[in-house]
Coordinates of C-alpha atoms in Angstrom, one line a residue:
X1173 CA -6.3 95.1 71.3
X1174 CA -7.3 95.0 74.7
X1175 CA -6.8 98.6 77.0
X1176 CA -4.2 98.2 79.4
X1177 CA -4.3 100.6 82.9
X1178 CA -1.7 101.1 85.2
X1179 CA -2.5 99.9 88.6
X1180 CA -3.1 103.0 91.1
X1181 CA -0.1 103.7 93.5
X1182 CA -0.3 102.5 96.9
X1183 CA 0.9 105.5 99.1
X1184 CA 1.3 103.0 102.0
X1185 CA 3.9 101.0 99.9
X1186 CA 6.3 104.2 99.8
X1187 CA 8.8 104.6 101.7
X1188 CA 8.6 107.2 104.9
X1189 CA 10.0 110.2 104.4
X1190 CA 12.3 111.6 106.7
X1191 CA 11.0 114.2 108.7
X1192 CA 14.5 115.9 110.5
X1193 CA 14.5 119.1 108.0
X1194 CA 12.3 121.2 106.9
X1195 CA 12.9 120.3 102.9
X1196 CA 11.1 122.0 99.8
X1197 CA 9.0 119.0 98.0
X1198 CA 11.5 118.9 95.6
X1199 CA 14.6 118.8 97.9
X1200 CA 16.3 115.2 97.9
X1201 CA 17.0 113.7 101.7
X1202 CA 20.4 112.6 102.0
X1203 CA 21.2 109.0 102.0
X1204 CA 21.9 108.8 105.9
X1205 CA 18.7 110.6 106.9
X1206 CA 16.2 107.5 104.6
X1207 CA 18.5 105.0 106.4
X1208 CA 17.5 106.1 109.4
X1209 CA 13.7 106.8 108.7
X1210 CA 14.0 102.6 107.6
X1211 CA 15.6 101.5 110.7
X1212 CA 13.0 103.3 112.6
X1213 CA 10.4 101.4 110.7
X1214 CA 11.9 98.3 111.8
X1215 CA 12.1 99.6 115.4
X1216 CA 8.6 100.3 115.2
X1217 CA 7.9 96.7 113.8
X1218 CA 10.0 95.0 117.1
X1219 CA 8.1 97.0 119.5
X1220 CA 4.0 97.5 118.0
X1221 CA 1.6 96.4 120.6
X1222 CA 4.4 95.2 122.9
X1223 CA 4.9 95.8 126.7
X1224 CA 8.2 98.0 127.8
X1225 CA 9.3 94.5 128.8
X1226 CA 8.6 92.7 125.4
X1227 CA 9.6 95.1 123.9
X1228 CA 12.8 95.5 125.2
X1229 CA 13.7 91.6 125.1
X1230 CA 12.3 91.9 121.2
X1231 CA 15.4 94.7 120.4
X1232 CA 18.1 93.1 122.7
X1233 CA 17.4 89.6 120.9
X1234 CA 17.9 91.2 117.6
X1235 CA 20.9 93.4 118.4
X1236 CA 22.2 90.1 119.5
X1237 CA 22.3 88.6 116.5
X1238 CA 24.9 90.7 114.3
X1239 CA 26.4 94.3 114.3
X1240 CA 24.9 95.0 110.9
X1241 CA 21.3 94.3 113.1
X1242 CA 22.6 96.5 116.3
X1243 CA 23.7 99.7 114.3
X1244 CA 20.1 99.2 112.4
X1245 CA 18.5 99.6 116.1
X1246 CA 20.3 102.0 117.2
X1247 CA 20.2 104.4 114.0
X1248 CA 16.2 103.5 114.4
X1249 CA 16.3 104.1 118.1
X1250 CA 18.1 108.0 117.2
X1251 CA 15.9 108.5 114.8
X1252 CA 13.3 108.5 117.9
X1253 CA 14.7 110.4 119.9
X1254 CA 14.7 113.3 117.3
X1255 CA 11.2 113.2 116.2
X1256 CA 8.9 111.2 118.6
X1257 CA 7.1 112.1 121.5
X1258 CA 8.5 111.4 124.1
X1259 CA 12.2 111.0 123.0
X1260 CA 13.7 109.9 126.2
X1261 CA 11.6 106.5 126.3
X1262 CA 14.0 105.7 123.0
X1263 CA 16.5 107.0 124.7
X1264 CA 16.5 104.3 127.6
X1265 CA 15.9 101.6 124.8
X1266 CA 19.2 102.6 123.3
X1267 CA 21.3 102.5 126.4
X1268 CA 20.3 99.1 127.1
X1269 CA 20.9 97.9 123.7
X1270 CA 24.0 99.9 122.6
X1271 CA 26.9 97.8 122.9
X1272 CA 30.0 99.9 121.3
X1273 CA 29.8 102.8 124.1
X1274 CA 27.2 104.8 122.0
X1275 CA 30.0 105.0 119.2
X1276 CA 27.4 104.2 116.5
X1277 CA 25.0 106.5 118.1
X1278 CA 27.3 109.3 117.9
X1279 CA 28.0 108.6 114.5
X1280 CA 25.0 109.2 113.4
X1281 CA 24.5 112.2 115.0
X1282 CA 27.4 113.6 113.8
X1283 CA 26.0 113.9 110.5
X1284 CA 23.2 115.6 111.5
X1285 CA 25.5 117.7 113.7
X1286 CA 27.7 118.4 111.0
X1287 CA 25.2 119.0 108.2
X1288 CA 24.9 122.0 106.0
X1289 CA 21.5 122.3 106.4
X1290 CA 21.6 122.9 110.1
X1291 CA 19.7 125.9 109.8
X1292 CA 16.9 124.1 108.3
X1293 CA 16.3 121.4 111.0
X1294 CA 13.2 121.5 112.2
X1295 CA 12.7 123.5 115.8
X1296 CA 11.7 119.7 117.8
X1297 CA 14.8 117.7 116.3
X1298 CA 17.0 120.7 117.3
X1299 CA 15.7 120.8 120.7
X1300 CA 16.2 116.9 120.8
X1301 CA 19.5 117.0 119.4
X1302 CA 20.8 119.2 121.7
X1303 CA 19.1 117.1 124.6
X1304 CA 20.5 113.8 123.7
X1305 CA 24.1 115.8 123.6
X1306 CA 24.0 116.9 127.0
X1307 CA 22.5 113.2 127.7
X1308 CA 25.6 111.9 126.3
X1309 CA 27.8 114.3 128.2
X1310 CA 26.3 113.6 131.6
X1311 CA 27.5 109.9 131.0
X1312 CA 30.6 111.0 129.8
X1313 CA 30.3 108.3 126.8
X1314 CA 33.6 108.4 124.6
X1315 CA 33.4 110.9 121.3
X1316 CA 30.4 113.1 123.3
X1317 CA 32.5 115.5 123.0
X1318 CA 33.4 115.8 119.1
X1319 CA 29.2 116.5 119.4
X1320 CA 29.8 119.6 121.4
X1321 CA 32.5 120.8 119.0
X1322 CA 30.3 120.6 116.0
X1323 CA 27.5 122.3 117.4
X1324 CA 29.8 124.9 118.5
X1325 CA 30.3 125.4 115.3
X1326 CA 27.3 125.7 114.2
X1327 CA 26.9 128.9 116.1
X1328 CA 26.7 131.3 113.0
X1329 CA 29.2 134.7 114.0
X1330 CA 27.1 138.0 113.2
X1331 CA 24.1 136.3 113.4
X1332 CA 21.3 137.6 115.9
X1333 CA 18.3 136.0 114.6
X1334 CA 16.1 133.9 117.1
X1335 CA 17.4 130.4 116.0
X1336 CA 20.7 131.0 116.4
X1337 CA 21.0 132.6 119.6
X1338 CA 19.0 129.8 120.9
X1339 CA 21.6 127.7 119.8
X1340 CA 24.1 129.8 121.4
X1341 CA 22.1 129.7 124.8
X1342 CA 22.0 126.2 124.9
X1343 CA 25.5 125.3 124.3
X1344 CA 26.3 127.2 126.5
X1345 CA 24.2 126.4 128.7
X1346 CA 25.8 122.2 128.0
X1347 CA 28.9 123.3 128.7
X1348 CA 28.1 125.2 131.8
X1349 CA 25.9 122.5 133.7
X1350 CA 28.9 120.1 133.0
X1351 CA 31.6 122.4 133.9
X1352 CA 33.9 119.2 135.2
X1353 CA 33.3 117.5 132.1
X1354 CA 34.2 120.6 130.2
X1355 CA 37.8 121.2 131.7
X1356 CA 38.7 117.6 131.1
X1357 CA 38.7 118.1 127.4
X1358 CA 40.8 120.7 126.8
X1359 CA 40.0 120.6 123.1
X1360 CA 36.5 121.5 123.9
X1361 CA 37.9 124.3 126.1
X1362 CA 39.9 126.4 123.8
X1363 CA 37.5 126.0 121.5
X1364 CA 34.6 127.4 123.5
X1365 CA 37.2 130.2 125.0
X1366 CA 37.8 130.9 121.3
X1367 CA 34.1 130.9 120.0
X1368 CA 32.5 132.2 122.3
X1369 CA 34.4 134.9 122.9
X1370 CA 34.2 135.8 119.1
X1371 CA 30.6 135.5 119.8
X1372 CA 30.1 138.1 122.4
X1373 CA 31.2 140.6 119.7
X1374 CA 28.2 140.4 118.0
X1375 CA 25.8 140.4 121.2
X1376 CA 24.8 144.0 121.3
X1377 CA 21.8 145.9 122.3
X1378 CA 19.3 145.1 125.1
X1379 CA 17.6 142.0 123.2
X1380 CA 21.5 140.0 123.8
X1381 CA 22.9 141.6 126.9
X1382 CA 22.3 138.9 129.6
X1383 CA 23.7 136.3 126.9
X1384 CA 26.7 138.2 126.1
X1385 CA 27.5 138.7 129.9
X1386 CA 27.0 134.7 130.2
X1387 CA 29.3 134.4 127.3
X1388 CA 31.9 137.1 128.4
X1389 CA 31.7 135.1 131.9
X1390 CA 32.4 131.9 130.5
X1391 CA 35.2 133.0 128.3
X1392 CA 36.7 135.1 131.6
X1393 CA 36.6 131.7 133.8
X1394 CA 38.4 129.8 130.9
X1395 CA 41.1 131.4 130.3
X1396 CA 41.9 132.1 134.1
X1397 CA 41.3 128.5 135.2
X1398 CA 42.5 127.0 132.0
X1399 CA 44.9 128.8 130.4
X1400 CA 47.4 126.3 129.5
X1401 CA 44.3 124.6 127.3
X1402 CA 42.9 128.0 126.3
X1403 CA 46.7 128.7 125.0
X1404 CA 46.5 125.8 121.9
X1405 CA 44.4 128.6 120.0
X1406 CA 47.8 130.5 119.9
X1407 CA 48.0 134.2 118.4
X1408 CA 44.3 134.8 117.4
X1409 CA 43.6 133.9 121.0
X1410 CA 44.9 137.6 121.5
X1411 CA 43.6 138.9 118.0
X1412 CA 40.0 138.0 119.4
X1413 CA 41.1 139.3 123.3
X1414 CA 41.8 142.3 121.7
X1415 CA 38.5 143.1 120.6
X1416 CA 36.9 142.3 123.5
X1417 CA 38.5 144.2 125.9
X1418 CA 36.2 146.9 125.0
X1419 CA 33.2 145.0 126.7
X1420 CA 33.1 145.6 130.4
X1421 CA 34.0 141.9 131.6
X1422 CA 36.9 141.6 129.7
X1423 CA 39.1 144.4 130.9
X1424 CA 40.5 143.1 134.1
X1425 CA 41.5 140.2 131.9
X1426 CA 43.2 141.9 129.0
X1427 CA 45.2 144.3 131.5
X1428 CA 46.3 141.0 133.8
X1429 CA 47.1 139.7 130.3
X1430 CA 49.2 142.8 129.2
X1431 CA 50.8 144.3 132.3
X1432 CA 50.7 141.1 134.8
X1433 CA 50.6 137.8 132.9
X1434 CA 52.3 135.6 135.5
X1435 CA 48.9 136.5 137.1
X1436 CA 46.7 134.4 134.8
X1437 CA 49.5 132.1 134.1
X1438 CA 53.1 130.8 135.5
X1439 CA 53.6 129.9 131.7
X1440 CA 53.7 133.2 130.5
X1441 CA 56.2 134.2 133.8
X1442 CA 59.2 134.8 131.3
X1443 CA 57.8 135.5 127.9
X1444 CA 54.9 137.5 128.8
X1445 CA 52.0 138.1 126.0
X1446 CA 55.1 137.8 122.7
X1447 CA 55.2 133.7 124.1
X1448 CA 51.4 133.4 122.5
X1449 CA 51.2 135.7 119.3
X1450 CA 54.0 133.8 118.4
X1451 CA 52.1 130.2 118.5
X1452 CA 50.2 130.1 115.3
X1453 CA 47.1 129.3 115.4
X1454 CA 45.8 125.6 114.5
X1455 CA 43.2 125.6 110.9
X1456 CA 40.8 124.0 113.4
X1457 CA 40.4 127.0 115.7
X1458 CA 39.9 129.2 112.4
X1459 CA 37.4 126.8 110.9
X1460 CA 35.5 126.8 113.7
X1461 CA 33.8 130.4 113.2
X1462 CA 32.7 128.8 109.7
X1463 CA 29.6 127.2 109.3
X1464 CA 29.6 123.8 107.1
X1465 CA 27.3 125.6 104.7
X1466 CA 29.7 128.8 104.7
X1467 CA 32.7 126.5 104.1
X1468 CA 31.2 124.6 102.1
X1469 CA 30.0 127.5 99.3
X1470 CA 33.2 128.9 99.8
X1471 CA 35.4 126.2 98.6
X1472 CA 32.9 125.5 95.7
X1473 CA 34.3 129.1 94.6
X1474 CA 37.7 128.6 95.8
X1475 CA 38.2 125.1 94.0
X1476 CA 36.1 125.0 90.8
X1477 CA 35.4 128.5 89.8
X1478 CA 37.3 130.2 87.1
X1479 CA 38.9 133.4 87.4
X1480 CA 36.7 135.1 84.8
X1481 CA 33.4 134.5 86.3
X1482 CA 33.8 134.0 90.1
X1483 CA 32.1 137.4 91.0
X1484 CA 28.5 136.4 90.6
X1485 CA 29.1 133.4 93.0
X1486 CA 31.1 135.9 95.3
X1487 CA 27.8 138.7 95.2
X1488 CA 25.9 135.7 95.8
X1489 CA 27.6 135.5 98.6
X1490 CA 28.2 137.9 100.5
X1491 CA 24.3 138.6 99.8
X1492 CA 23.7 135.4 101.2
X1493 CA 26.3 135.5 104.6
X1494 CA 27.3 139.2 104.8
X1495 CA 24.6 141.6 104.0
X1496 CA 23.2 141.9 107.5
X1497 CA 25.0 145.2 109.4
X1498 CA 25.6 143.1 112.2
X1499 CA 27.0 140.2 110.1
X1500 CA 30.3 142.4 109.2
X1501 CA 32.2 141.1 112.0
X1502 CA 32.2 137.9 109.5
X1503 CA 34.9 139.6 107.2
X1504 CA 37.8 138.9 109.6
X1505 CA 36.7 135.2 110.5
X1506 CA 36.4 134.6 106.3
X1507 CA 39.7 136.5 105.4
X1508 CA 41.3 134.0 108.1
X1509 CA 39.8 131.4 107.2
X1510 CA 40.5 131.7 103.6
X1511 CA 44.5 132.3 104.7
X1512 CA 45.0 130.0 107.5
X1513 CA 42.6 127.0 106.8
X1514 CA 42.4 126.8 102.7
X1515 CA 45.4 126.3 101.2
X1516 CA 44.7 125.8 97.3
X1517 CA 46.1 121.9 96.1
X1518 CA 49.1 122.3 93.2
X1519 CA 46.5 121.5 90.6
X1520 CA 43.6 124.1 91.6
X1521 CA 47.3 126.6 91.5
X1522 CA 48.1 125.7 88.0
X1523 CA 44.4 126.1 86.7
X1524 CA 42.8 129.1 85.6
X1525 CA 40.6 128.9 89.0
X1526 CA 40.2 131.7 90.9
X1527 CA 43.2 132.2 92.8
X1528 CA 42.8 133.2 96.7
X1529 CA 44.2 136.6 96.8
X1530 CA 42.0 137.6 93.9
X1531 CA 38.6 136.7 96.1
X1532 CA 40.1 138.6 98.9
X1533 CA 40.7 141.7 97.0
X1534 CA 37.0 141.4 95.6
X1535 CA 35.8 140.8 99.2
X1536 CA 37.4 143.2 100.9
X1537 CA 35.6 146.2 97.8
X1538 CA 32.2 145.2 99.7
X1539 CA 33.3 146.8 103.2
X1540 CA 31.4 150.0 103.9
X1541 CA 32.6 150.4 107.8
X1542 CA 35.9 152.0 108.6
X1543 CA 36.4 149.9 111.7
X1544 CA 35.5 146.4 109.3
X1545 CA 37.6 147.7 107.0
X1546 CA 41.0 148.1 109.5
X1547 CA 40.1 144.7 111.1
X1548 CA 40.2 143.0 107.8
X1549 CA 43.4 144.4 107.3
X1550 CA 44.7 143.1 110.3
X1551 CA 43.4 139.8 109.5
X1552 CA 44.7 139.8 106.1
X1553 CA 48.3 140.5 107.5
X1554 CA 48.3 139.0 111.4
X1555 CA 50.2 136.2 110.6
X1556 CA 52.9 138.4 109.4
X1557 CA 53.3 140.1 112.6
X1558 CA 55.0 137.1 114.3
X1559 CA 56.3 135.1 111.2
X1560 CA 58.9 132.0 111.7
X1561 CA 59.5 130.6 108.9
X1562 CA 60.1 127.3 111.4
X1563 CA 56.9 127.4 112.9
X1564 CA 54.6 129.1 110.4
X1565 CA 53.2 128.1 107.3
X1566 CA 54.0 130.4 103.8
X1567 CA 50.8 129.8 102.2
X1568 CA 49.0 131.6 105.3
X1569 CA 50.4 135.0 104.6
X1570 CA 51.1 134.3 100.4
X1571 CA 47.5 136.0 100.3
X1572 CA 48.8 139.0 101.4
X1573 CA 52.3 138.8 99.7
X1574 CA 50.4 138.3 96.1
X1575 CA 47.5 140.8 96.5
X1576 CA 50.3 143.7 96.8
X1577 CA 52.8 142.3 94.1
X1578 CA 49.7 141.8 91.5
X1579 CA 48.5 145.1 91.7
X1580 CA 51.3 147.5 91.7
X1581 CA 50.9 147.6 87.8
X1582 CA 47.1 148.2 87.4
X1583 CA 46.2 149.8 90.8
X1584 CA 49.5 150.7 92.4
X1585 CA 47.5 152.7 95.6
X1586 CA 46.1 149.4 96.7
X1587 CA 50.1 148.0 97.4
X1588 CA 50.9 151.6 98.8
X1589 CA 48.2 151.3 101.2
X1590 CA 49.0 147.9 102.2
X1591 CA 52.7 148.9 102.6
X1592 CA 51.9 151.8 104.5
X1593 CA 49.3 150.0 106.7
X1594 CA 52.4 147.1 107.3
X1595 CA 54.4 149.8 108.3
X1596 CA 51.7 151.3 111.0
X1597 CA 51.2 147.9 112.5
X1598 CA 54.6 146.9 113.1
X1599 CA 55.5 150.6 114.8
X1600 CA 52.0 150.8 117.0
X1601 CA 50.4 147.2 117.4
X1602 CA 52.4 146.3 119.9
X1603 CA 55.0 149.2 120.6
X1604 CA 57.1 147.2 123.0
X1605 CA 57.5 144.9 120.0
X1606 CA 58.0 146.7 117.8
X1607 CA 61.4 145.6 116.6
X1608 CA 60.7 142.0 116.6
X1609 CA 57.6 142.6 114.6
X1610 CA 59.8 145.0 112.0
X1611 CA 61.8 141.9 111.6
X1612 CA 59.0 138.9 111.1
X1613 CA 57.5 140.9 108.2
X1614 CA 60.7 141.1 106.7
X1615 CA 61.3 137.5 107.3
X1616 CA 58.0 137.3 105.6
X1617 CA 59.0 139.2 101.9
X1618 CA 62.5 136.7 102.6
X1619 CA 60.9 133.6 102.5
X1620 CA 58.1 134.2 99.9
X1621 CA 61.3 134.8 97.7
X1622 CA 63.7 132.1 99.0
X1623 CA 59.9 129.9 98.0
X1624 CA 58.9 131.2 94.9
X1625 CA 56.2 133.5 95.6
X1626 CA 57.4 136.3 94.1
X1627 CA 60.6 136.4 92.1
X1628 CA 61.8 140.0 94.0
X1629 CA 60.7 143.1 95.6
X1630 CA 62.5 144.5 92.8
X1631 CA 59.3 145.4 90.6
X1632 CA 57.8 146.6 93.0
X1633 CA 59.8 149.0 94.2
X1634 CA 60.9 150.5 91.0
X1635 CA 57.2 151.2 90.0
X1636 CA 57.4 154.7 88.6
X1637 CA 53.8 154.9 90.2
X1638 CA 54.4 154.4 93.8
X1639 CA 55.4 157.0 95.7
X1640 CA 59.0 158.0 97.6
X1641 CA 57.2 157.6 100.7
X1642 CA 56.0 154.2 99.6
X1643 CA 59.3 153.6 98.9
X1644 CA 61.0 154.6 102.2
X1645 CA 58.5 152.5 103.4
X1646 CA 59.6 149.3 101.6
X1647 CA 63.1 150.5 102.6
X1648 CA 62.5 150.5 106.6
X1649 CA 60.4 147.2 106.7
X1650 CA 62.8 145.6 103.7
X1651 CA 66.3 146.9 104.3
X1652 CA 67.5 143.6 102.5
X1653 CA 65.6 143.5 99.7
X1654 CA 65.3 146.7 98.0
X1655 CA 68.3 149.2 97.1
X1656 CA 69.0 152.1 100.1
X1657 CA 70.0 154.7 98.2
X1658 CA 67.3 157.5 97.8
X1659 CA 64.3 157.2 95.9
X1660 CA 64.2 159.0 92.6
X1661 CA 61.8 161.8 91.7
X1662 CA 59.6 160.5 89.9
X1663 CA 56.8 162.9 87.4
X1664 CA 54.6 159.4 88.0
X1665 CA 54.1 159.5 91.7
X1666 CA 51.1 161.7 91.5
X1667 CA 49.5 158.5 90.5
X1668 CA 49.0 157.1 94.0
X1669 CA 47.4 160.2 95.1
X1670 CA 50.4 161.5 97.3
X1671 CA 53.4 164.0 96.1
X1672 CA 54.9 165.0 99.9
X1673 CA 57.3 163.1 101.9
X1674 CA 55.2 163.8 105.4
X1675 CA 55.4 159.9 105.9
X1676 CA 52.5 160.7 108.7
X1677 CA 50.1 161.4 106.4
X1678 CA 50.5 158.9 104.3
X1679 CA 50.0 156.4 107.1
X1680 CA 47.0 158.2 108.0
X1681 CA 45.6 158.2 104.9
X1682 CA 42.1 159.2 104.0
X1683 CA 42.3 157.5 100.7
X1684 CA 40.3 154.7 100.3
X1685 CA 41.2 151.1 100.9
X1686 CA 39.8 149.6 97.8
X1687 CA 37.7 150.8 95.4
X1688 CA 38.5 149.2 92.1
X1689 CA 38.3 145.5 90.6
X1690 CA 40.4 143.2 92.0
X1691 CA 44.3 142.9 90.8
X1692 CA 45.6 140.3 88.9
X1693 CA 47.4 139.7 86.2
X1694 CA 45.9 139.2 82.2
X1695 CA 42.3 139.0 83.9
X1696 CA 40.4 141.6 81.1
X1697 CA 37.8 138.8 81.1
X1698 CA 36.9 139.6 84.6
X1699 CA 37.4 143.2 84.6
X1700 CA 34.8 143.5 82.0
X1701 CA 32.4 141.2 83.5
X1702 CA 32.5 143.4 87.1
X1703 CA 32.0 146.2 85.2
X1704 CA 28.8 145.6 84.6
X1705 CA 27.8 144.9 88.0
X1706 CA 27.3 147.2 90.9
X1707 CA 29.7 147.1 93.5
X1708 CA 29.1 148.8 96.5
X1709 CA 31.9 151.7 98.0
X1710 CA 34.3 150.2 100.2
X1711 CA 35.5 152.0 103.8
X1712 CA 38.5 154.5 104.0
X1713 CA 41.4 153.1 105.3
X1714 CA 41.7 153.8 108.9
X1715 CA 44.3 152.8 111.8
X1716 CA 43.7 149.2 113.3
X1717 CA 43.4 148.8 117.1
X1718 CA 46.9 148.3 119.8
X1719 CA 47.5 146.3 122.4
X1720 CA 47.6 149.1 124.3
X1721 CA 45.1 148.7 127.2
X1722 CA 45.1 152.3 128.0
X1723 CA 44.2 153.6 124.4
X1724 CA 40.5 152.0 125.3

């Protein structure tokens, strides 16, 4: 029988490989990036040996023919102005051939835009992407501007390595240089008053201090030109204000914004700073300060992982996103997030997936900062602050409604904390508001009843374990809802760690904020499991910052 041999492989018969990210050999490319590596080879087919002339009649007669042949040119035609040398002569091809307003252009780029490998883009497509952007801005073509949002986004929060505050210069950068454009979009305007002020929290030290004084300009300029725009990021507009009134450039704002509001804006003439803490703030605004990639590992966890194993994805995590010192400021954007923008479908409630309050009680254990920790508190409960049931949504503060009804069994100091930390932030956050804020955390505990969150406050507040301060407490912020009559003695309230009724102290508690597994209920499985792995201490529980101006 005769030998047979394979024929050798012709290398030249493969397809190209795309060349837009910087992929391990055994990393697939997505489908979108080959299509566009072929439609450059058939660019590069057209135009071979041509003139500039010839070659530009050879693409125009074939995007004549059919738009399945003119979104081919123009994806092959992108594709070279990422990688080639120069980009700008593939540039000029497309505008003469594009004949949708750039919207298939656009498309395209959106996807890389958008991609959750965005880090790993290689340094010349990144510098051409953001090119062809501000290209695309400067002729003001239709949808340039969902570009800029995305790559907004993709400016990672606690993050000060050299790639990313690249990025960070050169969108802002875009955005300055086409400062007319800018203002006529005010989507693109709160959301750069919103980012990059978060941003300019994490700008410290010498290295970042003429970027975070371009930043902190930008944001300033925004909001005073373009308030009514800046506005639409409602309430965590202020939350983010708040922080940055410590920085030097912010100040004159925040006190205008506190003490003189007409000043910045006629609309806040009659109801002063109250009129935007109680707009809540949009899920795109909150998703924003997520990466894709971030996003994208967190719903993995959020939608598929059960209950008894979801804490080696979470370590994985937070190793991943949050191990950096400077990457803590991350904890209030993901506790957010996780309230305001992921709200779990019916099914993913009825399974035995992870539910959301249990991944915030298990994020919060890996806080070591005092400051972290009180910001993530706030977070966790600034929707509460300025509830309406009307305007605001029940699954954004459910989170925080859960995680202290779960755990009053098993770790009854984790609700007392939260209590008492409720009742700190509705007497000192904003003192002036005090009494409206007393009553929208109340409305709060109504509502998650009226809905089925809880059945009552009942259980709670009968917990041999908790306290009579934690009690009084729950009376002042729930006169409704609980009975009025004095709390009982109780030999049990030793348990929480306090056995006086100085209600000041146990506001100011030095007991820690969390230090045990996660509450929930029937979840041995996962007790076990965590305790076999080491979990880092978590910060002290310390008071969160006012509104007050004058405090700072």
């Amino acid at each position: 029988m005769a030998e047979v041999h394979a024929a050798p492989l012709d290398s030249s018969s493969l397809p190209a490989a795309p060349q837009l990210f910087k992929l391990e050999p055994i990393d697939v490319a997505d489908v979108w990036q080959q299509e566009l590596v072929d439609s450059f080879q058939v660019v590069s087919q057209l135009t071979s040996g041509k003139s500039s002339g010839e070659a530009h009649d050879a693409l125009q007669q074939r995007a004549s023919e059919n738009m399945k042949s003119h979104n081919e040119l123009v994806s092959g035609l992108i594709y070279g102005v990422l990688t080639e040398t120069p980009g700008d002569i593939y540039f000029r091809q497309l505008s003469l051939i594009a004949r949708d307003g750039y919207a298939h252009a656009i498309s395209r780029l959106q996807l890389l835009a958008s991609s959750q490998k965005f880090s790993q883009l290689r340094h010349k497509v990144r510098v051409q992407l953001v090119w062809v952007v501000s290209a695309l801005v400067r002729g003001n073509a239709a949808g340039s501007e969902s570009l800029a949002l995305l790559l907004t986004r993709q400016m990672r929060g606690g993050d000060v390595s050299q790639p990313n505050l690249w990025l960070v210069q050169q969108v802002l950068t875009l955005l300055e240089s086409n400062y007319e454009w800018l203002i006529a979009h005010p989507q693109v305007v709160a959301t750069a008053a919103y980012a990059f002020g978060r941003l300019t929290l994490d700008l410290g030290g010498t290295r970042t201090e003429l970027l975070r004084a371009q930043c902190g300009a930008l944001v300033v300029r925004l909001i005073r030109e373009r308030f009514a725009d800046c506005a639409m990021v409602g309430r965590d507009l202020v939350r983010m204000l708040q922080d940055a009134a410590k920085l030097p450039q912010f100040r004159d704002l925040w006190a205008d914004l506190m003490h003189r509001p007409h000043v910045i804006s006629p609309l806040l003439a009659q109801g002063g700073i109250e009129q935007l803490l109680r707009v809540p703030t949009p899920r795109v605004f909150l998703a924003n300060r997520i990466t894709f990639a971030m996003e994208a590992r967190l719903l993995f966890i959020l939608e598929h992982v059960p209950v008894t194993g979801y804490t080696r994805n979470l370590m994985w995590f937070v190793h991943r996103y949050l191990s950096a010192p400077e990457a803590e400021t991350l904890y209030a954007d993901i506790i957010r997030y996780i309230c305001g923008v992921f709200h779990p479908s019916n099914s993913v409630l009825a399974s035995n997936i992870v539910p959301r309050y249990v991944f915030l009680g298990s994020l919060l254990r890996f806080i070591r900062s005092q400051v972290v920790a009180a910001n993530a508190k706030l977070a966790l409960f600034y929707d509460w602050l300025f509830y309406d049931p009307q305007a605001d949504n029940i699954m954004n503060v459910e989170p925080g409604v859960l995680i202290m009804a779960r755990s009053v069994d098993r770790y009854p100091f984790l609700t007392a904390s939260f209590i008492e930390f409720l009742v700190f932030v509705s007497e000192a956050y904003a003192p002036s508001l005090a009494p409206a804020i007393r009553r929208s955390v109340g409305l709060v505990m109504r509502d998650a009843i009226d809905k089925g969150v809880i059945p009552s406050l009942i259980p709670i507040y009968e917990q041999p374990r908790l306290g009579r301060p934690t009690k009084r407490h729950m009376q002042v912020l729930f006169p409704l809802l609980v009975p009025q009559d004095p709390p009982q003695s109780m030999s049990g309230e030793a348990g929480n760690g306090r056995d006086n009724d100085d209600d000041d102290e146990c506001i100011h508690s030095s007991e820690p904020l969390l230090s045990h597994p996660s509450p929930g209920d029937n979840m041995e499985e996962e007790e076990r499991e965590e305790d076999t792995l080491p979990l880092p201490p978590v910060a002290k529980a310390v008071a969160v910052d006012t509104l007050d101006p004058v405090s700072r």
